[in-house]
């Protein structure tokens, strides 16, 4: 697009949302919105690359492509993929299964189809013509094989459509493909019809897999029993299916893809406007409720924005803007992008990132939000410089989480888009690094091999089709001048697999009404909702140092140590007055001087609504470059300190089991442990007692109802003081244990990871009672039980105890109480030592318990650190266990209740004679009952 139509404060009328304007949209759609006018701006920090050097690198990319493509055609074709270490083709069923990865293989020469339009971009028209003839002649789409709907759509259907797009372009030019008569389009239509049965669900979301020959017909199809699919799997269809409808005039494909997108939009979490990773295709319930921009969701967001570009439907832009606002509000923690929980978006779902999020800076360029794009891209580049490639996953302190690297192209994609947007030669140097690393570490005699471990440089016998479809396309375009490409690349939009679809499709065969239904779901009030092209002066200021000023503070973000020269100069000046930089281990949020130092370093402290405190660092707000560097060092130290504490102090989740009538141990609540007090893992019998609410309810001062709390398990509300202080107060009042209930309404262990209650930095050996933490939802189960049954007895333990044991003990308690009531003596229950009672079986873990326990000091990013005010661990103390309270009832008689025994005549209470099958059946019954109660509660 020319700059003339995009100037001014808000853009010109030519930048509106009309289909006529969109038909003339330029710059590869994802490359930039009206960014051509800024492409001549060069950053002073990077010397311009000579035309000769660019040409040399472009030729090197061509040679690398020839090496990969030539070996595939020689050693693998017609197989789906090349195995570069053994120089043979990968044929599904003939090689050991790799699980879901093999679902992309359908015995349809995947790599050749995926590479078709790449051949034309690289000006290899003769090879393209030969490849199309091979596809038309040899490829069979009617194989009895189960494939991924998502992968088949983006790679095969997209590859056929991309090949058709460039084939008709070449035919129109009159030099090549004169024989071509829409053969690739007919194959695409055939494949489209084969994929349609997957959409036969009540929701309109497609099944994740389908049989190419038998569809979803059972039993021949050997699929159709799945219930879940990923958000990206269901939401990355609209470009290919709509293009197929526009090319052929058959509207059914676009209609099905739109229905799937509409359903995902309607099922978004309304308060956060985020979507989860996995959804039930029948009910629409979220199965995995974490949300990010990486694996499982990535291309859903991408296709919302690109669908607006290609199809001209304003609702797609509104939806994208709504999601984007939520992403920048919750997930973006510059320079990191961290997954959060959709129902509790201020809580991070994990402390690592996957490599698929590397596409996101490129999408931000299309959005016109360039600052965070530069920041995240630079962070990723620093990770690559440390490990040579981007690991499949890496932690917030930039260590390897998953060491594989299957030669993914997403980072090259974002590099290309940022160069198109900024014209900054720095990104050419980044591309040069990618080329060098591929040749140095991944190149083998028969192609390029994926990295099995980026730390050791070991290879995997794998070269995925996307390597040829995307990597070489983006690298070549990065170094190519306009005259190096035989057609105008800006007349096309890239799919998520980098296939080319022409923008003129926006005005062709518009068979679907463009009703704007988005505002029926949400009230749109966001500054991101611009209906014009972004002003390039705002997007990329005429400051040649702009991009460099954003990147510079991130140069050492991955390195564990900062440049020694700078540190030495500052240290020499300490004696003459200036103080040394503030260290994370010394920081106190209550110290005004420390807060002033943070401000000088560009670090701000934010109190969040849910009680957390965030530290956010913006280097550009620092007083000087040295202060900015100190700020980065401080944030990195804080992350490392918190991470170390989490590892040192991490404990498994505990269980709160309601054992009184009518629950009898069937209800097990997942609880967070404490780093102080009784270690329940060393007291297998646990602590059992009736519960009572403390006064004050927060437990932060001396308990005013000790007569109620004494001998019972005290209930307290979270907040206003340290956890250890609450424990000391109820212990002083005579409580035998404590349960802290989250004050954040609606919080649940279903949607949030458990965390540990940390000490207060002092010696906590004086705390001897067990303390557990329950989220709001689980805590309310106990509170509701108290309202209905008045007296509720629970067992605090390291894991759930078998229900039969609890019934036996419950009846003993009932018998004792009956005897005492006959004597009119009112007693207060205490904790009970259950060690003398025979245990028939113990569950391995409580139903619904999360796989891991998370410390409250959550590190959100290299630039953001969060911690709970209640629970910021500073030291890890060994806890001295005192078990004096648990011995008083050792010698009490173990009597059975005749009433209960009569009501359950088939229950055998003798551990020696009860068959194991009966025990397991009872336990399964308990689990089912608990799940039903949980559903009722939800």
Tab-separated table of C-alpha atoms in Angstrom, residues 580-848:
chain	number	residue	atom	x	y	z
A	580	UNK	CA	26.313	-0.115	45.096
A	581	UNK	CA	23.261	-1.334	43.117
A	582	UNK	CA	20.358	-2.707	45.129
A	583	UNK	CA	20.495	-6.507	45.304
A	584	UNK	CA	17.368	-8.641	45.206
A	585	UNK	CA	18.253	-10.451	48.426
A	586	UNK	CA	18.335	-7.110	50.292
A	587	UNK	CA	15.122	-5.646	48.870
A	588	UNK	CA	12.278	-4.761	51.240
A	589	UNK	CA	9.000	-3.481	49.820
A	590	UNK	CA	8.400	-1.458	52.993
A	591	UNK	CA	11.677	0.471	52.655
A	592	UNK	CA	11.039	3.885	51.007
A	593	UNK	CA	14.690	4.168	50.023
A	594	UNK	CA	14.496	0.849	48.191
A	595	UNK	CA	11.368	1.975	46.354
A	596	UNK	CA	13.146	5.143	45.261
A	597	UNK	CA	16.062	3.066	43.934
A	598	UNK	CA	13.628	0.890	42.016
A	599	UNK	CA	12.088	3.947	40.419
A	600	UNK	CA	15.522	5.154	39.352
A	601	UNK	CA	16.202	1.766	37.763
A	602	UNK	CA	12.934	1.889	35.821
A	603	UNK	CA	11.269	-0.680	38.092
A	604	UNK	CA	7.758	0.017	39.329
A	605	UNK	CA	5.852	-1.829	42.047
A	606	UNK	CA	2.188	-2.559	41.371
A	607	UNK	CA	-0.348	-3.872	43.904
A	608	UNK	CA	-2.820	-6.167	42.153
A	609	UNK	CA	-6.441	-6.759	43.091
A	610	UNK	CA	-5.831	-10.397	43.995
A	611	UNK	CA	-3.218	-9.510	46.596
A	612	UNK	CA	-0.125	-10.024	44.498
A	613	UNK	CA	2.604	-7.484	44.012
A	614	UNK	CA	4.190	-7.092	40.594
A	615	UNK	CA	7.592	-5.678	39.836
A	616	UNK	CA	7.672	-4.327	36.291
A	617	UNK	CA	10.851	-3.069	34.630
A	618	UNK	CA	10.845	-0.682	31.659
A	619	UNK	CA	14.436	0.163	30.825
A	620	UNK	CA	13.431	3.245	28.866
A	621	UNK	CA	12.060	4.784	32.100
A	622	UNK	CA	15.372	4.401	33.933
A	623	UNK	CA	17.365	7.491	34.871
A	624	UNK	CA	20.355	6.357	32.791
A	625	UNK	CA	21.627	3.409	30.793
A	626	UNK	CA	23.645	2.219	33.811
A	627	UNK	CA	20.545	2.423	36.001
A	628	UNK	CA	18.619	0.469	33.369
A	629	UNK	CA	21.300	-2.205	33.449
A	630	UNK	CA	21.133	-2.302	37.247
A	631	UNK	CA	17.375	-2.711	36.956
A	632	UNK	CA	17.706	-5.643	34.595
A	633	UNK	CA	20.263	-7.236	36.906
A	634	UNK	CA	17.962	-6.686	39.881
A	635	UNK	CA	14.991	-8.288	38.098
A	636	UNK	CA	17.093	-11.243	37.004
A	637	UNK	CA	18.399	-11.732	40.543
A	638	UNK	CA	14.848	-11.552	41.876
A	639	UNK	CA	13.736	-14.221	39.401
A	640	UNK	CA	16.636	-16.490	40.283
A	641	UNK	CA	16.078	-15.969	44.010
A	642	UNK	CA	12.395	-16.791	43.761
A	643	UNK	CA	13.027	-19.753	41.466
A	644	UNK	CA	15.601	-21.135	43.879
A	645	UNK	CA	13.223	-20.762	46.802
A	646	UNK	CA	10.477	-22.518	44.898
A	647	UNK	CA	12.741	-25.471	44.134
A	648	UNK	CA	14.132	-25.688	47.643
A	649	UNK	CA	10.797	-25.410	49.359
A	650	UNK	CA	8.416	-27.117	46.962
A	651	UNK	CA	6.096	-29.567	48.704
A	652	UNK	CA	3.413	-31.842	47.274
A	653	UNK	CA	-0.272	-30.945	47.731
A	654	UNK	CA	-2.132	-32.134	50.830
A	655	UNK	CA	-5.698	-33.318	51.425
A	656	UNK	CA	-8.596	-32.106	53.555
A	657	UNK	CA	-11.080	-34.969	53.871
A	658	UNK	CA	-14.564	-34.414	55.325
A	659	UNK	CA	-15.183	-37.503	57.447
A	660	UNK	CA	-18.338	-36.618	59.372
A	661	UNK	CA	-21.903	-37.571	58.421
A	662	UNK	CA	-23.063	-37.666	55.644
A	663	UNK	CA	-19.733	-37.408	53.811
A	664	UNK	CA	-17.847	-40.271	55.480
A	665	UNK	CA	-14.613	-39.380	53.700
A	666	UNK	CA	-16.088	-39.200	50.221
A	667	UNK	CA	-15.276	-35.502	49.811
A	668	UNK	CA	-11.565	-34.846	49.437
A	669	UNK	CA	-10.382	-31.280	48.918
A	670	UNK	CA	-6.970	-30.546	47.432
A	671	UNK	CA	-5.038	-28.299	49.792
A	672	UNK	CA	-1.824	-26.349	49.612
A	673	UNK	CA	0.885	-27.193	52.166
A	674	UNK	CA	2.783	-24.925	54.544
A	675	UNK	CA	6.545	-24.640	54.877
A	676	UNK	CA	6.158	-24.619	58.654
A	677	UNK	CA	4.275	-26.533	61.309
A	678	UNK	CA	3.581	-30.276	61.451
A	679	UNK	CA	4.840	-32.161	58.384
A	680	UNK	CA	1.829	-34.273	57.451
A	681	UNK	CA	3.940	-36.519	55.229
A	682	UNK	CA	5.694	-37.756	58.390
A	683	UNK	CA	2.423	-38.282	60.253
A	684	UNK	CA	0.529	-40.772	58.137
A	685	UNK	CA	-2.446	-40.724	60.505
A	686	UNK	CA	-2.898	-37.020	59.930
A	687	UNK	CA	-4.776	-34.673	62.237
A	688	UNK	CA	-8.492	-35.117	62.722
A	689	UNK	CA	-10.939	-32.790	64.392
A	690	UNK	CA	-14.057	-30.669	64.131
A	691	UNK	CA	-13.723	-27.284	62.470
A	692	UNK	CA	-14.557	-23.885	63.910
A	693	UNK	CA	-14.168	-20.348	62.585
A	694	UNK	CA	-11.746	-18.125	64.420
A	695	UNK	CA	-12.511	-14.611	65.603
A	696	UNK	CA	-11.227	-12.424	64.104
A	697	UNK	CA	-11.759	-14.415	60.939
A	698	UNK	CA	-8.452	-13.296	59.416
A	699	UNK	CA	-6.577	-14.699	62.424
A	700	UNK	CA	-4.210	-11.761	62.414
A	701	UNK	CA	-4.567	-10.840	66.095
A	702	UNK	CA	-5.237	-12.615	69.381
A	703	UNK	CA	-8.157	-15.018	69.017
A	704	UNK	CA	-11.206	-13.752	70.910
A	705	UNK	CA	-13.127	-17.056	70.920
A	706	UNK	CA	-10.538	-19.502	72.281
A	707	UNK	CA	-13.250	-21.578	73.958
A	708	UNK	CA	-14.681	-22.342	70.499
A	709	UNK	CA	-11.367	-22.938	68.740
A	710	UNK	CA	-9.682	-24.981	71.472
A	711	UNK	CA	-9.199	-28.611	70.464
A	712	UNK	CA	-10.521	-27.954	66.975
A	713	UNK	CA	-9.201	-27.131	63.523
A	714	UNK	CA	-9.514	-23.376	63.084
A	715	UNK	CA	-10.822	-21.826	59.866
A	716	UNK	CA	-9.356	-18.472	58.839
A	717	UNK	CA	-9.553	-16.148	55.871
A	718	UNK	CA	-6.491	-15.270	53.885
A	719	UNK	CA	-5.070	-11.769	53.944
A	720	UNK	CA	-3.838	-8.875	56.092
A	721	UNK	CA	-0.940	-10.736	57.737
A	722	UNK	CA	1.597	-13.483	57.241
A	723	UNK	CA	0.492	-17.110	57.317
A	724	UNK	CA	2.886	-17.898	60.166
A	725	UNK	CA	1.273	-15.167	62.289
A	726	UNK	CA	-2.156	-16.735	61.777
A	727	UNK	CA	-0.760	-20.122	62.806
A	728	UNK	CA	0.791	-18.749	65.997
A	729	UNK	CA	-2.455	-17.015	67.009
A	730	UNK	CA	-4.698	-20.073	66.663
A	731	UNK	CA	-2.085	-22.360	68.221
A	732	UNK	CA	-1.982	-20.059	71.226
A	733	UNK	CA	-5.785	-20.337	71.441
A	734	UNK	CA	-5.524	-24.142	71.623
A	735	UNK	CA	-6.358	-25.115	68.045
A	736	UNK	CA	-4.976	-28.446	66.845
A	737	UNK	CA	-4.691	-27.348	63.231
A	738	UNK	CA	-5.563	-24.560	60.833
A	739	UNK	CA	-7.138	-24.115	57.410
A	740	UNK	CA	-6.665	-20.813	55.582
A	741	UNK	CA	-9.389	-20.114	52.999
A	742	UNK	CA	-8.623	-17.882	50.017
A	743	UNK	CA	-10.442	-14.543	50.049
A	744	UNK	CA	-10.394	-14.297	46.260
A	745	UNK	CA	-13.975	-15.052	45.244
A	746	UNK	CA	-14.303	-18.000	42.865
A	747	UNK	CA	-10.702	-19.200	43.059
A	748	UNK	CA	-10.319	-22.962	42.731
A	749	UNK	CA	-7.651	-25.620	42.494
A	750	UNK	CA	-9.352	-26.603	39.222
A	751	UNK	CA	-8.143	-23.438	37.536
A	752	UNK	CA	-5.139	-22.347	39.565
A	753	UNK	CA	-1.992	-24.150	40.688
A	754	UNK	CA	-1.626	-24.636	44.401
A	755	UNK	CA	1.029	-22.710	46.216
A	756	UNK	CA	2.785	-23.188	49.513
A	757	UNK	CA	2.232	-21.038	52.564
A	758	UNK	CA	5.661	-19.646	53.367
A	759	UNK	CA	7.045	-18.501	56.678
A	760	UNK	CA	7.657	-14.933	57.727
A	761	UNK	CA	11.431	-14.985	57.469
A	762	UNK	CA	11.785	-15.816	61.158
A	763	UNK	CA	12.347	-19.103	62.899
A	764	UNK	CA	9.065	-21.042	62.693
A	765	UNK	CA	10.038	-24.006	64.868
A	766	UNK	CA	7.554	-22.761	67.481
A	767	UNK	CA	4.655	-23.631	65.172
A	768	UNK	CA	3.761	-27.293	65.766
A	769	UNK	CA	0.224	-27.614	64.397
A	770	UNK	CA	-0.516	-28.521	60.756
A	771	UNK	CA	-1.591	-25.694	58.434
A	772	UNK	CA	-3.252	-26.118	55.039
A	773	UNK	CA	-4.557	-23.709	52.397
A	774	UNK	CA	-7.823	-24.051	50.465
A	775	UNK	CA	-8.932	-22.000	47.520
A	776	UNK	CA	-12.239	-20.193	47.794
A	777	UNK	CA	-14.345	-22.830	46.057
A	778	UNK	CA	-12.996	-25.699	48.174
A	779	UNK	CA	-13.221	-23.644	51.366
A	780	UNK	CA	-16.856	-22.845	50.682
A	781	UNK	CA	-17.631	-26.567	50.577
A	782	UNK	CA	-16.614	-26.789	54.240
A	783	UNK	CA	-18.399	-23.545	55.162
A	784	UNK	CA	-21.603	-24.709	53.456
A	785	UNK	CA	-21.369	-28.039	55.267
A	786	UNK	CA	-21.125	-26.182	58.594
A	787	UNK	CA	-24.265	-24.193	57.784
A	788	UNK	CA	-26.201	-27.362	57.025
A	789	UNK	CA	-24.837	-29.839	59.558
A	790	UNK	CA	-23.390	-27.527	62.260
A	791	UNK	CA	-20.650	-29.936	63.304
A	792	UNK	CA	-18.217	-30.924	60.565
A	793	UNK	CA	-15.205	-33.127	61.186
A	794	UNK	CA	-12.238	-33.201	58.804
A	795	UNK	CA	-8.984	-35.058	58.441
A	796	UNK	CA	-5.833	-33.142	57.485
A	797	UNK	CA	-3.374	-35.524	55.846
A	798	UNK	CA	-0.742	-35.883	53.166
A	799	UNK	CA	-3.197	-37.797	50.971
A	800	UNK	CA	-6.751	-39.091	51.132
A	801	UNK	CA	-7.446	-42.042	53.387
A	802	UNK	CA	-9.658	-44.949	52.365
A	803	UNK	CA	-13.352	-44.383	52.955
A	804	UNK	CA	-13.879	-47.640	54.916
A	805	UNK	CA	-11.340	-46.545	57.512
A	806	UNK	CA	-13.065	-43.231	57.919
A	807	UNK	CA	-16.489	-44.840	58.309
A	808	UNK	CA	-15.105	-47.132	61.004
A	809	UNK	CA	-13.599	-44.250	62.904
A	810	UNK	CA	-16.698	-42.161	62.395
A	811	UNK	CA	-18.874	-44.802	63.938
A	812	UNK	CA	-16.472	-45.085	66.864
A	813	UNK	CA	-16.782	-41.346	67.363
A	814	UNK	CA	-20.572	-41.565	67.098
A	815	UNK	CA	-20.679	-44.367	69.660
A	816	UNK	CA	-18.495	-42.411	72.052
A	817	UNK	CA	-20.614	-39.294	71.664
A	818	UNK	CA	-23.814	-41.270	72.268
A	819	UNK	CA	-22.373	-42.660	75.485
A	820	UNK	CA	-21.249	-39.243	76.614
A	821	UNK	CA	-24.612	-37.668	75.739
A	822	UNK	CA	-26.363	-40.216	77.906
A	823	UNK	CA	-24.260	-38.929	80.786
A	824	UNK	CA	-25.178	-35.344	79.739
A	825	UNK	CA	-21.531	-34.437	79.504
A	826	UNK	CA	-20.617	-32.039	76.751
A	827	UNK	CA	-17.122	-32.610	75.409
A	828	UNK	CA	-14.918	-30.947	72.920
A	829	UNK	CA	-13.309	-33.099	70.267
A	830	UNK	CA	-9.547	-33.073	69.913
A	831	UNK	CA	-7.164	-34.420	67.392
A	832	UNK	CA	-7.038	-38.167	67.101
A	833	UNK	CA	-4.121	-40.469	66.586
A	834	UNK	CA	-5.313	-42.920	63.961
A	835	UNK	CA	-2.141	-44.982	63.942
A	836	UNK	CA	-3.647	-47.776	66.059
A	837	UNK	CA	-6.487	-48.377	63.619
A	838	UNK	CA	-6.052	-50.913	60.817
A	839	UNK	CA	-5.857	-49.241	57.396
A	840	UNK	CA	-7.376	-51.316	54.621
A	841	UNK	CA	-6.134	-49.230	51.688
A	842	UNK	CA	-4.834	-45.779	51.004
A	843	UNK	CA	-5.479	-43.818	47.831
A	844	UNK	CA	-2.427	-42.856	45.885
A	845	UNK	CA	-3.662	-39.290	45.508
A	846	UNK	CA	-6.783	-37.307	46.079
A	847	UNK	CA	-9.171	-37.019	43.157
A	848	UNK	CA	-8.652	-33.851	41.230
